[in-house]
């Protein structure tokens, strides 16, 4: 059986093995590697495909969105059937990727990456690939990567161009220091929303990200570019700058003034394995180290359940567990018992809001129908409904909703209050009142 697998691998990867910098040894390293791809939109889907086709042993993929017709011009892993079925991107991507390479271990998570789950998602991987569409998530990834010593391949696309860099903790500064706290792609920066986007730009950036990832994962550390660059596919240009070194006072990339920094240091020849702990007092360092190793051990053994309440979306496990919300950052709206935060998503007229995860999709279906909505998609992972004014509500099993077509945030908030808040439940539970 083992022999058979080896023969198949030799054949499958023969052209890649023939490429001298990778060779048989690099190919083996890819097979042992684990990567996290965050976002399964245009960049993320392309990155995931590159990794799985190249023979990376384990791919963890996380995305908060579902496939729509407007994605298909640039998100090359998806097709009309996926859009018709309104499948979550992580689920649709995982199904395709398993067909591409049945030997790869694919872990799919339908979730929004936040400060808590970012740590557990990145806990036991060798490399993180950024396929997100917003600055806030990127900075969270940078924090998680730099506090754990994991290389991060940053990438962003808008219009006909994009930016990319491989940031190695210990060698380079973090994304916060590179882009500044007011990162481009933030509220005022250029996004797919304002500039649109074309697929060749996506593929150029994804190709550059994937190339650096392959170098890092196969132990070709001296071949790493060490630069950040911008590229434009339409008005052809490539600009490249040397990546800055760690910033002394930064708590993430420098040794910082903060209490304790724990990181895995780059090993001499490929790999990123040595653990070092700096700053703070000896006792704090010991505690931090123990917590770090404890986390890592826990993460390694967690097949389907990660820290932060994340549950893998396998074909057998459709009920995706709760993604915890960051309640301290929630804005209190109206009734102070009811905290809700609307987040604007890139690319289209979409707001996201956290819901009570304890309510099942079947129960949501009942409430929305009772409230006069038409159900337009219903699968194991999500429910989509149209309001009388033709706005769309998409509810994910993990306890999260997207409100689409509302235009202004005030209208989105009205929709939330009317259809999704606790008030809705009370009305639906007691149909005799007011019906
Ligand atoms: Zn920094």
Short mmCIF file of C-alpha atoms and ligand atoms in Angstrom, two decimals:
data_model
loop_
_atom_site.label_atom_id
_atom_site.label_comp_id
_atom_site.label_asym_id
_atom_site.label_seq_id
_atom_site.Cartn_x
_atom_site.Cartn_y
_atom_site.Cartn_z
CA UNK A 1 0.00 0.00 0.00
CA UNK A 2 2.80 2.36 1.02
CA UNK A 3 4.77 1.31 -2.03
CA UNK A 4 1.76 1.95 -4.23
CA UNK A 5 1.34 5.45 -2.78
CA UNK A 6 5.03 6.20 -3.40
CA UNK A 7 4.82 5.07 -7.02
CA UNK A 8 1.71 7.16 -7.58
CA UNK A 9 3.37 10.22 -6.02
CA UNK A 10 6.45 9.76 -8.23
CA UNK A 11 4.27 9.78 -11.29
CA UNK A 12 1.88 12.53 -10.19
CA UNK A 13 4.65 14.95 -9.22
CA UNK A 14 7.28 13.81 -11.75
CA UNK A 15 7.61 17.20 -13.51
CA UNK A 16 7.77 19.05 -10.21
CA UNK A 17 10.36 16.63 -8.81
CA UNK A 18 12.42 17.10 -11.98
CA UNK A 19 12.56 20.82 -11.15
CA UNK A 20 15.95 20.76 -9.38
CA UNK A 21 15.28 23.21 -6.48
CA UNK A 22 12.36 21.01 -5.38
CA UNK A 23 13.53 17.50 -6.24
CA UNK A 24 12.45 14.37 -4.38
CA UNK A 25 13.35 15.85 -1.00
CA UNK A 26 11.31 19.01 -1.57
CA UNK A 27 8.38 16.91 -2.70
CA UNK A 28 8.55 14.85 0.49
CA UNK A 29 8.57 18.06 2.53
CA UNK A 30 5.48 19.29 0.71
CA UNK A 31 3.74 16.04 1.57
CA UNK A 32 4.53 16.58 5.25
CA UNK A 33 3.53 20.25 5.23
CA UNK A 34 0.36 21.87 6.59
CA UNK A 35 -0.90 25.20 5.34
CA UNK A 36 -3.77 27.46 6.26
CA UNK A 37 -5.49 29.37 3.45
CA UNK A 38 -7.72 32.13 4.78
CA UNK A 39 -10.45 33.15 2.37
CA UNK A 40 -11.74 31.00 -0.48
CA UNK A 41 -12.65 33.82 -2.84
CA UNK A 42 -10.62 34.57 -5.95
CA UNK A 43 -7.17 34.60 -4.34
CA UNK A 44 -7.86 31.93 -1.74
CA UNK A 45 -9.42 29.46 -4.16
CA UNK A 46 -6.46 29.84 -6.50
CA UNK A 47 -3.95 29.50 -3.65
CA UNK A 48 -5.70 26.41 -2.31
CA UNK A 49 -5.60 24.86 -5.75
CA UNK A 50 -1.87 25.57 -6.16
CA UNK A 51 -1.12 23.99 -2.78
CA UNK A 52 -3.24 20.87 -3.25
CA UNK A 53 -2.05 20.26 -6.81
CA UNK A 54 1.59 20.70 -5.69
CA UNK A 55 1.14 17.96 -3.09
CA UNK A 56 0.89 19.80 0.23
CA UNK A 57 -0.18 17.13 2.72
CA UNK A 58 -2.74 19.08 4.71
CA UNK A 59 -4.72 22.14 3.71
CA UNK A 60 -6.96 24.02 6.12
CA UNK A 61 -9.35 26.36 4.39
CA UNK A 62 -11.61 28.90 6.07
CA UNK A 63 -14.16 31.23 4.46
CA UNK A 64 -17.26 33.11 5.61
CA UNK A 65 -19.06 33.50 2.30
CA UNK A 66 -21.09 31.44 -0.20
CA UNK A 67 -20.85 31.06 -3.99
CA UNK A 68 -22.83 33.54 -6.12
CA UNK A 69 -23.04 34.10 -9.86
CA UNK A 70 -21.06 37.35 -9.57
CA UNK A 71 -18.04 35.36 -8.27
CA UNK A 72 -17.64 33.11 -11.30
CA UNK A 73 -15.73 35.51 -13.57
CA UNK A 74 -12.69 35.34 -11.29
CA UNK A 75 -13.15 32.53 -8.74
CA UNK A 76 -11.94 29.69 -10.91
CA UNK A 77 -12.67 26.80 -8.57
CA UNK A 78 -16.46 27.31 -8.70
CA UNK A 79 -19.16 26.75 -11.30
CA UNK A 80 -22.83 27.51 -11.93
CA UNK A 81 -23.98 24.48 -9.94
CA UNK A 82 -22.22 25.78 -6.83
CA UNK A 83 -23.87 29.19 -7.28
CA UNK A 84 -27.26 27.59 -7.88
CA UNK A 85 -26.92 25.49 -4.72
CA UNK A 86 -25.64 28.55 -2.77
CA UNK A 87 -22.88 26.41 -1.25
CA UNK A 88 -20.48 27.95 1.25
CA UNK A 89 -17.20 28.58 -0.56
CA UNK A 90 -15.21 26.50 1.93
CA UNK A 91 -17.51 23.52 1.33
CA UNK A 92 -17.62 23.86 -2.48
CA UNK A 93 -13.84 24.36 -2.63
CA UNK A 94 -13.14 21.35 -0.40
CA UNK A 95 -15.31 19.11 -2.59
CA UNK A 96 -13.44 20.20 -5.75
CA UNK A 97 -10.02 19.97 -4.13
CA UNK A 98 -10.71 16.43 -2.88
CA UNK A 99 -11.39 15.47 -6.49
CA UNK A 100 -8.16 17.16 -7.61
CA UNK A 101 -5.99 15.32 -5.09
CA UNK A 102 -7.57 12.55 -3.07
CA UNK A 103 -4.43 12.06 -0.98
CA UNK A 104 -4.44 15.60 0.41
CA UNK A 105 -6.09 16.13 3.77
CA UNK A 106 -8.52 18.99 3.32
CA UNK A 107 -10.10 20.69 6.34
CA UNK A 108 -12.88 23.17 5.53
CA UNK A 109 -14.29 25.72 7.96
CA UNK A 110 -17.28 27.94 7.29
CA UNK A 111 -16.49 30.81 9.64
CA UNK A 112 -15.52 34.43 9.95
CA UNK A 113 -11.94 34.78 11.17
CA UNK A 114 -11.78 36.81 14.35
CA UNK A 115 -9.16 37.46 17.00
CA UNK A 116 -9.95 34.30 18.96
CA UNK A 117 -10.25 31.72 16.23
CA UNK A 118 -7.31 33.15 14.21
CA UNK A 119 -4.98 31.77 16.88
CA UNK A 120 -6.41 28.26 16.79
CA UNK A 121 -6.72 28.16 13.00
CA UNK A 122 -3.01 28.97 12.67
CA UNK A 123 -1.89 26.95 15.68
CA UNK A 124 -0.49 23.86 13.97
CA UNK A 125 0.37 24.90 10.42
CA UNK A 126 3.74 25.59 8.79
CA UNK A 127 2.58 28.53 6.68
CA UNK A 128 -0.41 30.84 6.32
CA UNK A 129 -1.60 32.08 2.93
CA UNK A 130 -3.68 35.25 2.90
CA UNK A 131 -6.60 35.06 0.48
CA UNK A 132 -8.78 37.54 2.37
CA UNK A 133 -10.41 40.66 0.99
CA UNK A 134 -10.03 43.04 3.91
CA UNK A 135 -7.37 44.71 6.01
CA UNK A 136 -8.88 43.87 9.39
CA UNK A 137 -8.64 40.09 8.85
CA UNK A 138 -5.15 40.40 7.35
CA UNK A 139 -3.89 42.22 10.42
CA UNK A 140 -5.40 39.53 12.68
CA UNK A 141 -3.58 36.90 10.63
CA UNK A 142 -0.35 38.85 10.90
CA UNK A 143 -0.74 39.05 14.70
CA UNK A 144 -1.47 35.32 14.96
CA UNK A 145 1.44 34.41 12.67
CA UNK A 146 4.00 36.67 14.31
CA UNK A 147 3.07 35.65 17.84
CA UNK A 148 3.56 32.01 16.83
CA UNK A 149 6.51 32.37 14.46
CA UNK A 150 4.63 31.21 11.37
CA UNK A 151 5.48 32.70 7.95
CA UNK A 152 2.63 34.65 6.36
CA UNK A 153 2.21 35.08 2.61
CA UNK A 154 0.28 38.31 2.31
CA UNK A 155 -1.63 39.08 -0.89
CA UNK A 156 -4.25 41.59 -1.98
CA UNK A 157 -5.92 42.41 -5.30
CA UNK A 158 -8.09 45.25 -6.60
CA UNK A 159 -8.75 46.43 -10.15
CA UNK A 160 -6.00 45.14 -12.43
CA UNK A 161 -3.24 44.88 -9.84
CA UNK A 162 -2.22 43.79 -6.40
CA UNK A 163 0.45 43.47 -3.76
CA UNK A 164 2.22 40.56 -2.15
CA UNK A 165 4.96 39.70 0.34
CA UNK A 166 6.14 36.67 2.31
CA UNK A 167 6.72 37.82 5.87
CA UNK A 168 8.97 35.59 7.98
CA UNK A 169 8.89 36.25 11.73
CA UNK A 170 12.40 37.00 12.94
CA UNK A 171 13.54 38.16 9.49
CA UNK A 172 10.94 40.75 8.54
CA UNK A 173 8.56 43.21 10.10
CA UNK A 174 4.90 42.27 10.53
CA UNK A 175 2.04 43.43 8.33
CA UNK A 176 1.04 46.13 10.85
CA UNK A 177 4.53 47.62 10.61
CA UNK A 178 4.67 47.18 6.82
CA UNK A 179 1.32 48.76 6.02
CA UNK A 180 0.69 50.84 9.12
CA UNK A 181 -2.38 50.60 11.31
CA UNK A 182 -4.37 52.47 8.66
CA UNK A 183 -3.76 49.67 6.20
CA UNK A 184 -4.60 50.06 2.52
CA UNK A 185 -7.71 48.11 1.72
CA UNK A 186 -9.22 49.44 4.95
CA UNK A 187 -12.30 51.59 5.02
CA UNK A 188 -10.82 54.24 2.71
CA UNK A 189 -8.42 52.18 0.61
CA UNK A 190 -9.03 50.75 -2.86
CA UNK A 191 -11.07 47.53 -2.81
CA UNK A 192 -12.88 45.24 -5.27
CA UNK A 193 -15.95 47.25 -4.28
CA UNK A 194 -14.63 50.57 -5.56
CA UNK A 195 -12.27 49.46 -8.35
CA UNK A 196 -13.80 46.19 -9.53
CA UNK A 197 -11.38 43.36 -10.28
CA UNK A 198 -10.22 41.26 -13.25
CA UNK A 199 -9.18 37.64 -13.02
CA UNK A 200 -5.67 37.98 -14.55
CA UNK A 201 -4.74 40.31 -11.69
CA UNK A 202 -5.92 37.69 -9.20
CA UNK A 203 -3.91 34.95 -10.87
CA UNK A 204 -0.73 37.06 -11.05
CA UNK A 205 -0.79 37.76 -7.33
CA UNK A 206 -1.82 34.19 -6.47
CA UNK A 207 1.02 32.82 -8.62
CA UNK A 208 3.57 35.01 -6.84
CA UNK A 209 2.19 34.00 -3.44
CA UNK A 210 2.20 30.32 -4.36
CA UNK A 211 5.79 30.48 -5.64
CA UNK A 212 7.06 31.92 -2.34
CA UNK A 213 5.02 29.36 -0.42
CA UNK A 214 6.58 26.50 -2.40
CA UNK A 215 10.08 27.87 -1.73
CA UNK A 216 9.40 28.15 2.00
CA UNK A 217 7.75 24.74 2.29
CA UNK A 218 10.46 22.90 0.32
CA UNK A 219 13.29 24.41 2.38
CA UNK A 220 14.52 26.79 -0.34
CA UNK A 221 14.98 29.60 2.13
CA UNK A 222 17.80 31.32 0.26
CA UNK A 223 15.55 31.56 -2.82
CA UNK A 224 12.91 33.58 -0.95
CA UNK A 225 12.47 36.98 -2.55
CA UNK A 226 12.68 39.00 0.67
CA UNK A 227 10.72 41.82 -0.96
CA UNK A 228 7.21 43.15 -1.13
CA UNK A 229 5.97 44.05 -4.55
CA UNK A 230 3.12 45.55 -6.46
CA UNK A 231 2.12 44.24 -9.85
CA UNK A 232 -0.35 45.40 -12.49
CA UNK A 233 -1.57 43.15 -15.27
CA UNK A 234 -3.25 45.83 -17.41
CA UNK A 235 -0.82 48.77 -17.42
CA UNK A 236 2.01 46.31 -17.05
CA UNK A 237 4.31 47.15 -14.16
CA UNK A 238 6.16 45.41 -11.35
CA UNK A 239 7.65 47.37 -8.46
CA UNK A 240 9.66 45.74 -5.73
CA UNK A 241 11.00 46.91 -2.35
CA UNK A 242 13.21 45.21 0.22
CA UNK A 243 11.16 44.08 3.20
CA UNK A 244 11.93 45.98 6.39
CA UNK A 245 13.49 44.10 9.30
CA UNK A 246 11.55 43.62 12.56
CA UNK A 247 10.59 46.82 14.34
CA UNK A 248 12.17 46.80 17.80
CA UNK A 249 9.24 48.14 19.76
CA UNK A 250 6.53 46.21 17.93
CA UNK A 251 4.92 43.58 20.18
CA UNK A 252 4.46 41.27 17.21
CA UNK A 253 7.56 41.44 15.01
CA UNK A 254 10.07 42.98 17.44
CA UNK A 255 10.88 41.66 20.89
CA UNK A 256 8.60 44.38 22.08
CA UNK A 257 7.91 46.15 25.31
CA UNK A 258 4.98 43.88 25.94
CA UNK A 259 5.40 41.20 28.59
CA UNK A 260 6.35 38.08 26.69
CA UNK A 261 6.82 37.07 23.08
CA UNK A 262 6.85 33.40 22.13
CA UNK A 263 7.82 32.34 18.68
CA UNK A 264 9.10 29.47 16.64
CA UNK A 265 12.41 30.49 15.10
CA UNK A 266 13.41 29.56 11.57
CA UNK A 267 15.62 26.46 11.69
CA UNK A 268 18.94 26.47 9.86
CA UNK A 269 17.86 24.49 6.83
CA UNK A 270 14.23 24.96 5.96
CA UNK A 271 11.41 24.34 8.38
CA UNK A 272 10.36 26.70 11.13
CA UNK A 273 10.74 24.78 14.29
CA UNK A 274 12.95 26.20 17.05
CA UNK A 275 11.01 27.76 19.90
CA UNK A 276 12.27 30.85 21.68
CA UNK A 277 10.71 33.00 24.35
CA UNK A 278 11.73 36.58 25.00
CA UNK A 279 10.85 39.53 27.19
CA UNK A 280 9.14 39.56 30.55
CA UNK A 281 10.30 37.79 33.69
CA UNK A 282 11.49 34.19 33.84
CA UNK A 283 8.26 32.98 35.42
CA UNK A 284 6.13 34.68 32.77
CA UNK A 285 8.30 33.22 30.05
CA UNK A 286 7.91 29.71 31.45
CA UNK A 287 4.16 30.11 31.68
CA UNK A 288 3.93 31.48 28.17
CA UNK A 289 6.06 28.66 26.82
CA UNK A 290 3.97 26.01 28.59
CA UNK A 291 0.77 27.59 27.29
CA UNK A 292 2.23 27.75 23.78
CA UNK A 293 3.33 24.12 23.78
CA UNK A 294 0.04 23.08 25.34
CA UNK A 295 -1.87 24.88 22.62
CA UNK A 296 0.25 23.37 19.89
CA UNK A 297 -0.20 19.86 21.27
CA UNK A 298 -3.92 20.39 21.58
CA UNK A 299 -4.13 21.72 18.04
CA UNK A 300 -2.19 18.79 16.60
CA UNK A 301 -4.61 16.29 18.07
CA UNK A 302 -7.74 18.14 17.08
CA UNK A 303 -9.05 16.47 13.98
CA UNK A 304 -12.34 18.19 13.63
CA UNK A 305 -12.66 20.59 16.54
CA UNK A 306 -10.33 23.54 16.92
CA UNK A 307 -10.09 25.98 19.80
CA UNK A 308 -12.42 28.95 19.67
CA UNK A 309 -15.44 26.69 19.07
CA UNK A 310 -14.68 26.01 15.41
CA UNK A 311 -15.93 22.80 13.89
CA UNK A 312 -14.81 21.42 10.59
CA UNK A 313 -17.42 21.31 7.82
CA UNK A 314 -17.04 17.76 6.62
CA UNK A 315 -19.62 16.08 4.39
CA UNK A 316 -20.65 14.05 7.47
CA UNK A 317 -20.73 17.02 9.77
CA UNK A 318 -23.03 19.66 8.44
CA UNK A 319 -23.82 21.27 11.76
CA UNK A 320 -20.98 23.69 12.06
CA UNK A 321 -20.51 24.84 15.60
CA UNK A 322 -20.43 28.29 17.00
CA UNK A 323 -17.83 30.78 16.02
CA UNK A 324 -17.46 32.92 19.12
CA UNK A 325 -18.09 36.61 18.76
CA UNK A 326 -15.93 39.36 20.19
CA UNK A 327 -18.60 40.85 22.38
CA UNK A 328 -16.41 43.60 23.84
CA UNK A 329 -16.17 45.18 20.40
CA UNK A 330 -19.84 44.95 19.69
CA UNK A 331 -21.75 48.17 19.45
CA UNK A 332 -24.84 48.28 21.58
CA UNK A 333 -27.85 49.09 19.49
CA UNK A 334 -31.25 49.98 20.86
CA UNK A 335 -32.05 47.59 23.66
CA UNK A 336 -28.77 47.23 25.53
CA UNK A 337 -29.40 43.55 26.21
CA UNK A 338 -29.10 42.99 22.52
CA UNK A 339 -25.60 43.58 21.20
CA UNK A 340 -25.14 43.46 17.45
CA UNK A 341 -22.40 44.58 15.13
CA UNK A 342 -22.89 45.09 11.44
CA UNK A 343 -19.76 44.51 9.42
CA UNK A 344 -19.56 45.65 5.80
CA UNK A 345 -18.18 42.95 3.50
CA UNK A 346 -16.05 43.77 0.48
CA UNK A 347 -17.18 43.35 -3.08
CA UNK A 348 -20.88 44.02 -2.92
CA UNK A 349 -23.77 45.39 -0.91
CA UNK A 350 -23.43 43.01 2.03
CA UNK A 351 -23.52 43.38 5.80
CA UNK A 352 -22.64 40.67 8.29
CA UNK A 353 -24.11 40.25 11.74
CA UNK A 354 -23.66 37.69 14.52
CA UNK A 355 -26.69 35.69 15.62
CA UNK A 356 -27.45 33.42 18.55
CA UNK A 357 -25.77 30.17 17.50
CA UNK A 358 -28.22 28.05 19.48
CA UNK A 359 -31.01 28.60 16.92
CA UNK A 360 -31.13 25.89 14.23
CA UNK A 361 -31.54 26.54 10.51
CA UNK A 362 -34.91 24.75 10.61
CA UNK A 363 -36.05 27.13 13.32
CA UNK A 364 -34.81 30.14 11.33
CA UNK A 365 -36.70 28.84 8.33
CA UNK A 366 -39.89 28.70 10.37
CA UNK A 367 -39.42 32.23 11.72
CA UNK A 368 -38.58 33.79 8.35
CA UNK A 369 -41.52 32.15 6.61
CA UNK A 370 -43.77 33.31 9.45
CA UNK A 371 -42.38 36.83 8.96
CA UNK A 372 -43.34 36.75 5.26
CA UNK A 373 -39.99 35.88 3.64
CA UNK A 374 -39.60 33.58 0.63
CA UNK A 375 -36.93 30.86 1.01
CA UNK A 376 -34.61 30.90 -2.05
CA UNK A 377 -31.92 28.45 -0.94
CA UNK A 378 -31.83 25.84 1.79
CA UNK A 379 -28.95 23.43 2.27
CA UNK A 380 -27.13 21.78 5.16
CA UNK A 381 -24.94 24.81 5.72
CA UNK A 382 -27.10 27.87 5.13
CA UNK A 383 -30.54 29.29 4.51
CA UNK A 384 -31.26 32.16 2.09
CA UNK A 385 -34.48 34.14 2.14
CA UNK A 386 -35.92 37.16 0.30
CA UNK A 387 -37.82 39.87 2.13
CA UNK A 388 -40.91 41.50 0.65
CA UNK A 389 -38.65 44.37 -0.51
CA UNK A 390 -36.37 41.85 -2.26
CA UNK A 391 -33.48 42.15 0.17
CA UNK A 392 -31.69 38.89 0.90
CA UNK A 393 -30.95 37.34 4.29
CA UNK A 394 -28.42 34.50 4.40
CA UNK A 395 -28.13 32.59 7.67
CA UNK A 396 -25.19 30.26 8.29
CA UNK A 397 -25.53 27.29 10.63
CA UNK A 398 -22.67 28.57 12.78
CA UNK A 399 -24.81 31.55 13.95
CA UNK A 400 -24.06 34.36 11.51
CA UNK A 401 -26.13 36.22 8.93
CA UNK A 402 -25.43 38.23 5.79
CA UNK A 403 -27.87 40.96 4.79
CA UNK A 404 -27.64 41.73 1.07
CA UNK A 405 -29.25 44.42 -1.05
CA UNK A 406 -30.07 46.71 1.86
CA UNK A 407 -28.04 49.66 0.56
CA UNK A 408 -27.55 51.70 3.72
CA UNK A 409 -26.49 50.35 7.10
CA UNK A 410 -29.63 51.86 8.68
CA UNK A 411 -31.80 49.70 6.43
CA UNK A 412 -29.64 46.65 7.18
CA UNK A 413 -30.13 47.32 10.87
CA UNK A 414 -33.90 47.58 10.33
CA UNK A 415 -33.84 44.21 8.58
CA UNK A 416 -31.84 42.76 11.45
CA UNK A 417 -34.28 44.10 14.04
CA UNK A 418 -37.32 42.99 12.09
CA UNK A 419 -36.27 39.49 11.06
CA UNK A 420 -33.26 38.38 13.10
CA UNK A 421 -33.32 39.84 16.59
CA UNK A 422 -34.90 38.28 19.67
CA UNK A 423 -38.02 40.32 18.95
CA UNK A 424 -38.55 38.21 15.82
CA UNK A 425 -38.44 35.04 17.85
CA UNK A 426 -41.00 36.27 20.34
CA UNK A 427 -43.35 37.23 17.52
CA UNK A 428 -42.87 33.95 15.72
CA UNK A 429 -43.25 31.94 18.92
CA UNK A 430 -46.58 33.59 19.62
CA UNK A 431 -48.25 33.89 16.24
CA UNK A 432 -51.57 34.78 17.84
CA UNK A 433 -50.16 38.13 18.92
CA UNK A 434 -50.45 40.57 16.06
CA UNK A 435 -51.14 37.99 13.35
ZN1 LIG B 1 5.51 44.77 13.73
#
